[in-house]
Amino acid sequence: MKQLLTIFVLLCVLSACKSRQMKDELHRVDSLNQNDVSLDTITTMQDVVEYFDTWGSNDEKMISHYLLGRVFQDQHDIPRALRCFREAASFADTTDEDCNYLRLSRVYGQMAELFNQQRAPRLELEAENNAVKYAWKAKDTLNAIIFYSYLDGAYHMLNEMDSALYYNQSAVQMLKDYGYHEYAAGILPMSIDIYLRKKDYQRAKLIMDEFEKSITLQDKDMLYGYKGLYYEGMGRLDSAEYNYRQLLQNNINNSQIETAYKGLLSIYHQKGIIDSVTKYANLYCETNDSASFSHSADAITRAQALYNYEESERIAEQKTKEADEYRRMIIYTIIIISIVTIITYRFIRRQERRKRESLMAANVEYTSLLMQYQQVQKDLDLSKQDSNKFRETKEMEIKALQQQLSIYQETPQITEHWNIEQAMLDNPLVLNLHQMAASAKKPSQIQWRDFREFFEREHPDFYYHINNKDVMLSPQEVITCILIRLQFSQGEIAALFSVSKQRVNNIKSSINKKLFQETGASTLDNNIMTL
């Protein structure tokens, strides 16, 4: 036993150490990522992901898959990076108020960036919109607007220039409204580009002037290209040539070099200088290698197809898991409902049995007392010729029995109302009903009919009064009146009707209203005895 305890403690310690190790590594890689350090040499994230998939919270699973995706992204393994980002997003429970919306927005932001690199604008739009939505939910205002501004690039790629211009200018205005003027200036080139394409040179110049006021040296190099296009569009070819050459002199960026060669080609074509046209046409063609572009397009198509295929597989797998979980839930629900139903049924039956047994015991006691009362009443009648002392003794016994009988009555009877006809109490029909009440048995229709006819013969005036059509008592209410007249307790009446005592009380209230125009059941017994 001691050895087992030692092993158990050792396993707990090892488990705690493993957990601490994995959490530390997760935080270390996360810190590197947040500081823009390349993760291409990280080799531990696969182990971290496997650990948290088994032992981690949903948030830890999301972060670990996201960081593994960032490792693949820095290693230029785009398909696996996309798959990791998609898996990371699947662990976010957006119905939970504690959902890590900040991290989730970054996941979708990285997906959008990859789709942009892969020239898949439709997929980029979907991911970028999610990045915007969850950044707002995280109250990350700046990044929400920045993600929003990236929508202009996707629409630009789709050649939907009006939409691109709308999102760019909306983002610029929001950044200014929140006081982020440097960020606002940084995204102005998109509007410049679109206005130049639209040949709206006046607006392009206004935005270029605004952009130039707050640019860095690198941004200034970028501006040479826009100025070249602007001056070329305005017919100022020398100024355009100067800016294209400045762009060519100060940049090694292929895109900007291509812009410079294309601009100079256009300038010399307009000037009619054939040698220069030939020179820059060849340079432009070398920069814009169509074969390389075609290969890039094929890679894009393959990456997007792979993403769509894996996404379909993931959705199919997820639906299969959901169906299995749904079936298990149904089975568990049926089992739980069955168990609860059986327990409830048994509990109700047990309660009903106890209630029935209690009612029967009370009715047996009441019948016994009533019979005893009848016997003492007989003795009292016989004692009229005997001594006064004997008579007083019997009267005291009768009074004591009346008090005991009253315990079983919901409304204790006035003393003189206990003086009922002995012949009726001794009738077999009446005695049989007491016995049935004591056994909680319900009389048949024939037994009720015989009982009612017997009482009608013995008490015609009373029966006529309660059976009067003007009163409109129901058959059950008529029987109730007769039973009350014959001193049946409320428990006995409930047993004979096979209803609750509360139901009997409701019947008595109805009778009291119809016969005596009184509310409630408390006065009915005494009222009945006065008829």
CSV table of C-alpha atoms in Angstrom, one decimal, residues 464-473:
chain,number,residue,atom,x,y,z
A,464,TYR,CA,-86.6,15.5,-1.3
A,465,HIS,CA,-84.9,18.7,-0.2
A,466,ILE,CA,-81.4,17.8,-1.4
A,467,ASN,CA,-82.7,16.2,-4.7
A,468,ASN,CA,-84.9,19.2,-5.5
A,469,LYS,CA,-84.4,20.2,-9.2
A,470,ASP,CA,-84.3,23.9,-8.3
A,471,VAL,CA,-81.2,23.2,-6.2
A,472,MET,CA,-79.5,21.3,-9.0
A,473,LEU,CA,-77.1,19.2,-6.9
